[in-house]
Amino acid sequence: MIPGEFIYHRPSTVAEAVSILAQHGDEARPLSGGHSLIPMMKLRMAAPEHLVDLAGVEGLKGIKEDAGTIVIGAMTTQHEMIHSDLLSEKLPIIRETSLLIADPQIRYLGTLGGNVANGDPGNDMPALMQCLNASYVLTGPEGNREVAARDFYEAAYFTALAPEEILTAVRIPTPPSGHGFAYEKLKRKVGDYATAAAAVVLTMDGNTVSSCSIALTNVADTPLHAADAEGILTGSSLDPDTVKKAIAAAEAITEPASDGRGPAEYRTKMAGIMLERALARAAERASS
Ligand code: FAD
């Protein structure tokens, strides 16, 4: 199918983009890489009358470190994150996760901002951002506000973003060097969304877990921050009994749909298995 008619806007500043959005309210949508929005428009699941293309807006690209925080501009593509030396050194889980998204053609255009703002439970970056305790900078007519990724997602495709706001940057506290990390994703084939996936970042003090962060992808209407599982594992030696309890706690918060990726019970179990694998790999990678 072809999309319905729309008016195309190409602002050059954030202020201009926000003003167009404020003028048209729910009838306008920002356009970033277009790899979620355009397919939705072709299927007529989205029919914005005004498309506000962010490609020409200055200052929305780039990755930098600022006083213990990594700041990634919303229009930074998945391809650019994969090839960032700063991210490879400080936040290698972003590269690992980006490489599991779709295929190179989509990653050339798909942006971090579009991926996290979309509210699609199948997207991989939202759970990763919850695991990393990131926050999103939202810019509207009144200026900037920051919302934690852990508070941003309300339901499938419903987020804390107001219609007149643009997500302009993602801020991530730099994890300590030597942290262990892993993103484990089960998918039916290359290029597919997750049947279930788990992100883990942890630090070890000898054989003891000194901090642990976990989030899950595509096993509920929103990404899931697994706080109870984190609490169970912190202070443990990742012994099998404790890992089993943590996995049960993580599985307990899932509410997946039964769909082409499998029945709900199967997807819940797969979330547990992805978490078990991610924990093992993160622990292996952590230096104490
Ligand atoms: P767009 O499509 O331009 O926008 C998406 C939504 O976010 C729109 O509603 C738009 O209005 C809004 N938006 C965009 N930017 C902003 C902003 N800065 N501020 C506020 N709102 C904004 N993704 C995965 O994570 N994992 C996968 O496995 C995966 N597989 C895919 C397979 C296929 C075949 C395709 C086509 C896509 C797949 N994707 C997957 C999605 C892809 O990563 C998208 O590019 C990404 O989710 C959206 O980013 P975008 O820049 O293309 O956003």
Coordinates of C-alpha atoms and ligand atoms in Angstrom, one line a residue:
M1 CA 0.0 0.0 0.0
I2 CA 1.0 3.6 -0.4
P3 CA 0.7 6.1 2.5
G4 CA -2.1 8.7 2.7
E5 CA -1.4 12.3 1.8
F6 CA 0.7 14.4 4.1
I7 CA 2.5 17.8 4.1
Y8 CA 6.3 17.5 4.4
H9 CA 8.2 19.9 6.6
R10 CA 12.0 20.2 6.8
P11 CA 13.0 22.5 9.7
S12 CA 16.6 23.3 10.3
T13 CA 16.4 24.0 14.1
V14 CA 14.9 22.2 17.0
A15 CA 12.9 25.4 17.8
E16 CA 11.4 25.4 14.4
A17 CA 10.6 21.7 14.5
V18 CA 8.9 22.1 17.9
S19 CA 6.9 25.0 16.7
I20 CA 5.5 23.0 13.7
L21 CA 4.6 20.2 16.1
A22 CA 2.9 22.5 18.5
Q23 CA 0.9 24.1 15.7
H24 CA -0.5 20.8 14.4
G25 CA -0.7 18.7 17.6
D26 CA -1.7 15.1 17.1
E27 CA -1.9 15.6 13.3
A28 CA 1.9 15.9 13.1
R29 CA 4.7 13.4 13.7
P30 CA 8.5 13.7 13.7
L31 CA 10.3 11.6 11.0
S32 CA 13.8 10.3 11.8
G33 CA 15.1 7.2 9.9
G34 CA 11.5 6.4 8.8
H35 CA 12.1 2.6 9.3
S36 CA 9.2 2.3 11.7
L37 CA 7.0 5.2 10.7
I38 CA 7.0 4.8 6.9
P39 CA 6.0 1.1 7.1
M40 CA 3.2 2.0 9.6
M41 CA 2.0 4.8 7.1
K42 CA 2.1 2.3 4.2
L43 CA -0.1 -0.1 6.2
R44 CA -2.3 2.9 7.1
M45 CA -1.7 2.2 10.8
A46 CA -0.4 5.8 11.1
A47 CA -1.8 8.6 9.0
P48 CA -0.1 11.9 10.1
E49 CA -1.2 14.9 8.1
H50 CA 2.2 16.6 8.7
L51 CA 5.6 14.9 8.7
V52 CA 8.3 16.9 10.4
D53 CA 11.6 15.5 9.0
L54 CA 14.4 15.9 11.6
A55 CA 17.2 15.1 9.1
G56 CA 18.1 18.7 8.5
V57 CA 17.9 19.8 12.1
E58 CA 21.3 20.9 13.4
G59 CA 22.8 19.6 16.6
L60 CA 20.8 16.3 16.8
K61 CA 23.7 14.0 15.9
G62 CA 26.8 12.8 17.7
I63 CA 28.2 10.9 20.6
K64 CA 30.2 12.5 23.4
E65 CA 31.2 12.1 27.0
D66 CA 30.4 14.8 29.5
A67 CA 31.3 14.6 33.2
G68 CA 30.6 10.8 33.6
T69 CA 27.7 10.8 31.2
I70 CA 27.6 9.6 27.6
V71 CA 25.3 11.8 25.5
I72 CA 24.0 10.5 22.2
G73 CA 22.1 12.8 19.9
A74 CA 18.7 11.5 18.9
M75 CA 19.5 11.4 15.1
T76 CA 22.6 9.2 15.6
T77 CA 22.1 6.1 13.6
Q78 CA 22.5 2.5 14.7
H79 CA 25.3 2.2 12.2
E80 CA 27.1 5.2 13.7
M81 CA 26.8 3.7 17.2
I82 CA 28.2 0.4 16.0
H83 CA 31.3 2.3 14.7
S84 CA 31.8 4.7 17.6
D85 CA 35.2 4.2 19.3
L86 CA 33.8 6.0 22.4
L87 CA 30.9 3.5 22.7
S88 CA 33.1 0.5 22.0
E89 CA 35.4 1.6 24.8
K90 CA 32.8 2.8 27.4
L91 CA 29.5 1.2 26.5
P92 CA 30.2 -1.9 24.4
I93 CA 26.7 -3.3 25.1
I94 CA 25.3 -0.6 22.7
R95 CA 27.3 -2.0 19.8
E96 CA 26.4 -5.6 20.7
T97 CA 22.7 -4.7 20.8
S98 CA 22.8 -2.6 17.7
L99 CA 24.3 -5.4 15.7
L100 CA 21.3 -7.5 16.6
I101 CA 18.8 -5.0 15.1
A102 CA 17.4 -5.7 11.7
D103 CA 20.0 -5.6 8.9
P104 CA 22.8 -3.2 7.7
Q105 CA 20.4 -1.2 5.4
I106 CA 18.0 -0.5 8.2
R107 CA 20.8 0.3 10.6
Y108 CA 22.2 2.9 8.2
L109 CA 19.0 5.0 8.6
G110 CA 17.4 3.9 11.9
T111 CA 18.2 6.3 14.7
L112 CA 18.5 5.9 18.4
G113 CA 15.9 8.6 19.0
G114 CA 13.3 7.0 16.7
N115 CA 14.0 3.6 18.2
V116 CA 13.4 4.7 21.8
A117 CA 10.6 7.3 21.1
N118 CA 8.5 4.9 19.0
G119 CA 7.2 2.9 22.0
D120 CA 7.2 -0.4 20.0
P121 CA 7.7 -3.2 22.6
G122 CA 9.7 -5.1 19.9
N123 CA 12.4 -2.5 19.7
D124 CA 15.7 -3.4 21.4
M125 CA 17.0 -0.1 22.5
P126 CA 14.3 0.8 25.1
A127 CA 15.1 -2.2 27.4
L128 CA 18.8 -1.6 26.9
M129 CA 18.3 2.1 28.0
Q130 CA 16.4 0.9 31.0
C131 CA 19.2 -1.5 31.9
L132 CA 21.7 1.4 31.6
N133 CA 19.5 3.7 33.6
A134 CA 19.5 6.2 30.8
S135 CA 17.3 9.3 30.6
Y136 CA 15.7 11.0 27.6
V137 CA 16.0 14.7 26.9
L138 CA 12.6 15.9 25.6
T139 CA 12.4 19.4 24.1
G140 CA 9.2 21.2 23.8
P141 CA 7.9 24.8 23.5
E142 CA 8.8 25.4 27.2
G143 CA 12.3 24.0 26.9
N144 CA 14.0 20.8 28.0
R145 CA 12.9 18.2 30.5
E146 CA 14.5 14.8 31.3
V147 CA 12.5 11.6 31.8
A148 CA 14.2 8.3 33.0
A149 CA 13.9 5.5 30.4
R150 CA 12.5 3.4 33.3
D151 CA 9.5 5.9 33.6
F152 CA 9.0 6.7 29.9
Y153 CA 7.0 3.7 28.6
E154 CA 3.3 3.6 29.5
A155 CA 1.8 1.0 27.0
A156 CA 2.5 -0.2 23.5
Y157 CA 3.1 3.0 21.5
F158 CA 2.2 5.2 24.5
T159 CA 5.0 7.1 26.1
A160 CA 5.6 10.2 28.3
L161 CA 6.4 12.2 25.1
A162 CA 3.9 15.0 24.4
P163 CA 2.8 15.6 20.8
E164 CA 4.7 18.9 20.7
E165 CA 7.9 17.5 22.0
I166 CA 11.0 16.0 20.3
L167 CA 13.4 13.6 21.9
T168 CA 16.6 15.4 21.3
A169 CA 19.2 13.3 23.2
V170 CA 19.8 10.2 25.4
R171 CA 22.0 10.6 28.5
I172 CA 23.6 7.4 29.9
P173 CA 25.7 7.3 33.1
T174 CA 29.1 5.8 32.1
P175 CA 29.3 2.4 33.8
P176 CA 32.6 1.7 35.6
S177 CA 35.4 0.3 33.5
G178 CA 35.6 -3.5 33.8
H179 CA 31.9 -3.9 34.0
G180 CA 30.4 -7.1 32.6
F181 CA 27.6 -6.8 30.0
A182 CA 25.5 -8.9 27.6
Y183 CA 22.5 -8.5 25.4
E184 CA 20.9 -11.9 24.5
K185 CA 18.2 -12.0 21.9
L186 CA 16.2 -14.9 20.6
K187 CA 14.8 -14.3 17.1
R188 CA 13.3 -16.6 14.5
K189 CA 15.7 -15.4 11.8
V190 CA 18.2 -12.6 11.0
G191 CA 16.3 -9.3 10.8
D192 CA 13.5 -10.4 13.1
Y193 CA 12.2 -8.6 16.2
A194 CA 12.9 -10.5 19.5
T195 CA 10.8 -13.4 20.6
A196 CA 12.4 -12.4 23.9
A197 CA 15.6 -10.6 24.9
A198 CA 17.5 -9.7 28.0
A199 CA 20.1 -6.9 28.8
V200 CA 22.5 -7.3 31.7
V201 CA 25.2 -5.0 33.1
L202 CA 27.0 -6.0 36.3
T203 CA 30.1 -5.3 38.3
M204 CA 31.9 -7.9 40.4
D205 CA 34.0 -7.6 43.6
G206 CA 35.9 -10.8 43.6
N207 CA 33.2 -13.5 43.3
T208 CA 30.5 -11.3 44.5
V209 CA 28.1 -9.2 42.4
S210 CA 28.4 -5.6 43.6
S211 CA 25.8 -4.2 41.2
C212 CA 23.5 -5.6 38.7
S213 CA 21.1 -4.1 36.2
I214 CA 18.6 -6.1 34.1
A215 CA 15.9 -5.3 31.5
L216 CA 13.8 -7.4 29.1
T217 CA 12.6 -6.8 25.5
N218 CA 9.3 -7.8 23.9
V219 CA 7.7 -9.8 26.7
A220 CA 5.1 -7.2 27.7
D221 CA 3.5 -4.1 26.2
T222 CA 6.5 -2.1 27.4
P223 CA 10.2 -2.9 28.1
L224 CA 10.6 -4.3 31.6
H225 CA 13.1 -3.2 34.2
A226 CA 13.6 -6.4 36.4
A227 CA 14.3 -4.7 39.7
D228 CA 13.4 -7.7 41.9
A229 CA 15.8 -9.9 40.0
E230 CA 18.5 -7.3 40.4
G231 CA 18.0 -7.2 44.2
I232 CA 18.2 -11.0 44.4
L233 CA 21.5 -11.2 42.5
T234 CA 23.3 -8.2 44.1
G235 CA 25.6 -9.5 46.9
S236 CA 25.4 -13.1 45.6
S237 CA 28.1 -15.2 44.0
L238 CA 25.8 -16.0 41.1
D239 CA 25.4 -19.5 42.5
P240 CA 22.8 -21.7 40.7
D241 CA 20.1 -21.4 43.4
T242 CA 20.2 -17.6 43.5
V243 CA 20.3 -17.3 39.7
K244 CA 17.3 -19.6 39.5
K245 CA 15.4 -17.4 42.0
A246 CA 16.3 -14.2 40.0
I247 CA 15.2 -15.8 36.8
A248 CA 11.8 -16.8 38.4
A249 CA 11.4 -13.1 39.6
A250 CA 12.2 -11.8 36.1
E251 CA 9.8 -14.3 34.5
A252 CA 7.1 -13.3 36.9
I253 CA 6.9 -9.7 35.6
T254 CA 6.5 -10.7 32.0
E255 CA 3.1 -10.6 30.2
P256 CA 3.9 -11.5 26.6
A257 CA 1.3 -11.9 23.9
S258 CA 0.8 -15.2 22.2
D259 CA 1.6 -14.5 18.5
G260 CA 3.6 -15.7 15.6
R261 CA 6.7 -15.7 17.8
G262 CA 5.1 -18.4 20.1
P263 CA 2.6 -18.9 22.9
A264 CA 2.9 -16.6 25.9
E265 CA 4.3 -19.4 28.2
Y266 CA 7.1 -20.1 25.8
R267 CA 8.1 -16.5 25.4
T268 CA 8.2 -16.1 29.2
K269 CA 10.5 -19.1 29.5
M270 CA 12.6 -17.7 26.6
A271 CA 13.0 -14.5 28.6
G272 CA 14.3 -16.5 31.5
I273 CA 16.7 -18.4 29.3
M274 CA 18.0 -15.2 27.6
L275 CA 18.5 -13.8 31.1
E276 CA 20.4 -16.9 32.3
R277 CA 22.7 -16.6 29.2
A278 CA 23.2 -12.9 29.6
L279 CA 24.1 -13.2 33.2
A280 CA 26.7 -15.9 32.5
R281 CA 28.3 -13.9 29.7
A282 CA 28.3 -10.7 31.6
A283 CA 29.9 -12.4 34.6
E284 CA 32.6 -13.9 32.4
R285 CA 33.3 -10.4 30.9
A286 CA 33.4 -8.6 34.2
S287 CA 36.8 -7.9 35.8
S288 CA 36.8 -7.8 39.6
Ligands
FAD1 P1 11.1 6.7 12.6 O1 10.5 5.5 11.9 O2 11.4 7.9 11.8 O3 10.1 7.1 13.8 C1 9.5 6.1 14.6 C2 8.5 6.8 15.6 O4 9.2 7.6 16.5 C3 7.5 7.7 14.9 O5 6.3 7.7 15.6 C4 8.2 9.1 15.0 O6 7.2 10.1 14.9 C5 8.9 9.0 16.4 N1 10.1 9.7 16.4 C6 11.2 9.5 15.7 N2 12.2 10.3 16.1 C7 11.7 11.0 17.1 C8 12.3 12.0 18.0 N3 13.6 12.4 17.8 N4 11.5 12.6 18.9 C9 10.2 12.2 19.0 N5 9.6 11.3 18.3 C10 10.4 10.7 17.3 N6 14.2 -2.3 15.6 C11 14.7 -3.0 16.7 O7 15.0 -2.4 17.7 N7 14.9 -4.3 16.6 C12 14.7 -5.0 15.5 O8 15.0 -6.2 15.5 C13 14.2 -4.3 14.3 N8 13.9 -5.0 13.2 C14 13.4 -4.3 12.1 C15 13.1 -5.0 11.0 C16 12.6 -4.3 9.9 C17 12.3 -5.1 8.6 C18 12.4 -2.9 9.9 C19 11.8 -2.2 8.8 C20 12.6 -2.2 11.1 C21 13.2 -2.9 12.2 N9 13.4 -2.2 13.4 C22 13.9 -2.9 14.5 C23 13.1 -0.8 13.6 C24 14.3 0.1 13.2 O9 15.3 -0.1 14.1 C25 13.8 1.5 13.2 O10 14.6 2.2 12.4 C26 13.7 2.2 14.5 O11 12.9 1.5 15.5 C27 13.0 3.6 14.4 O12 13.9 4.5 14.2 P2 13.7 5.5 13.0 O13 14.8 6.5 13.1 O14 13.6 4.8 11.7 O15 12.4 6.2 13.4

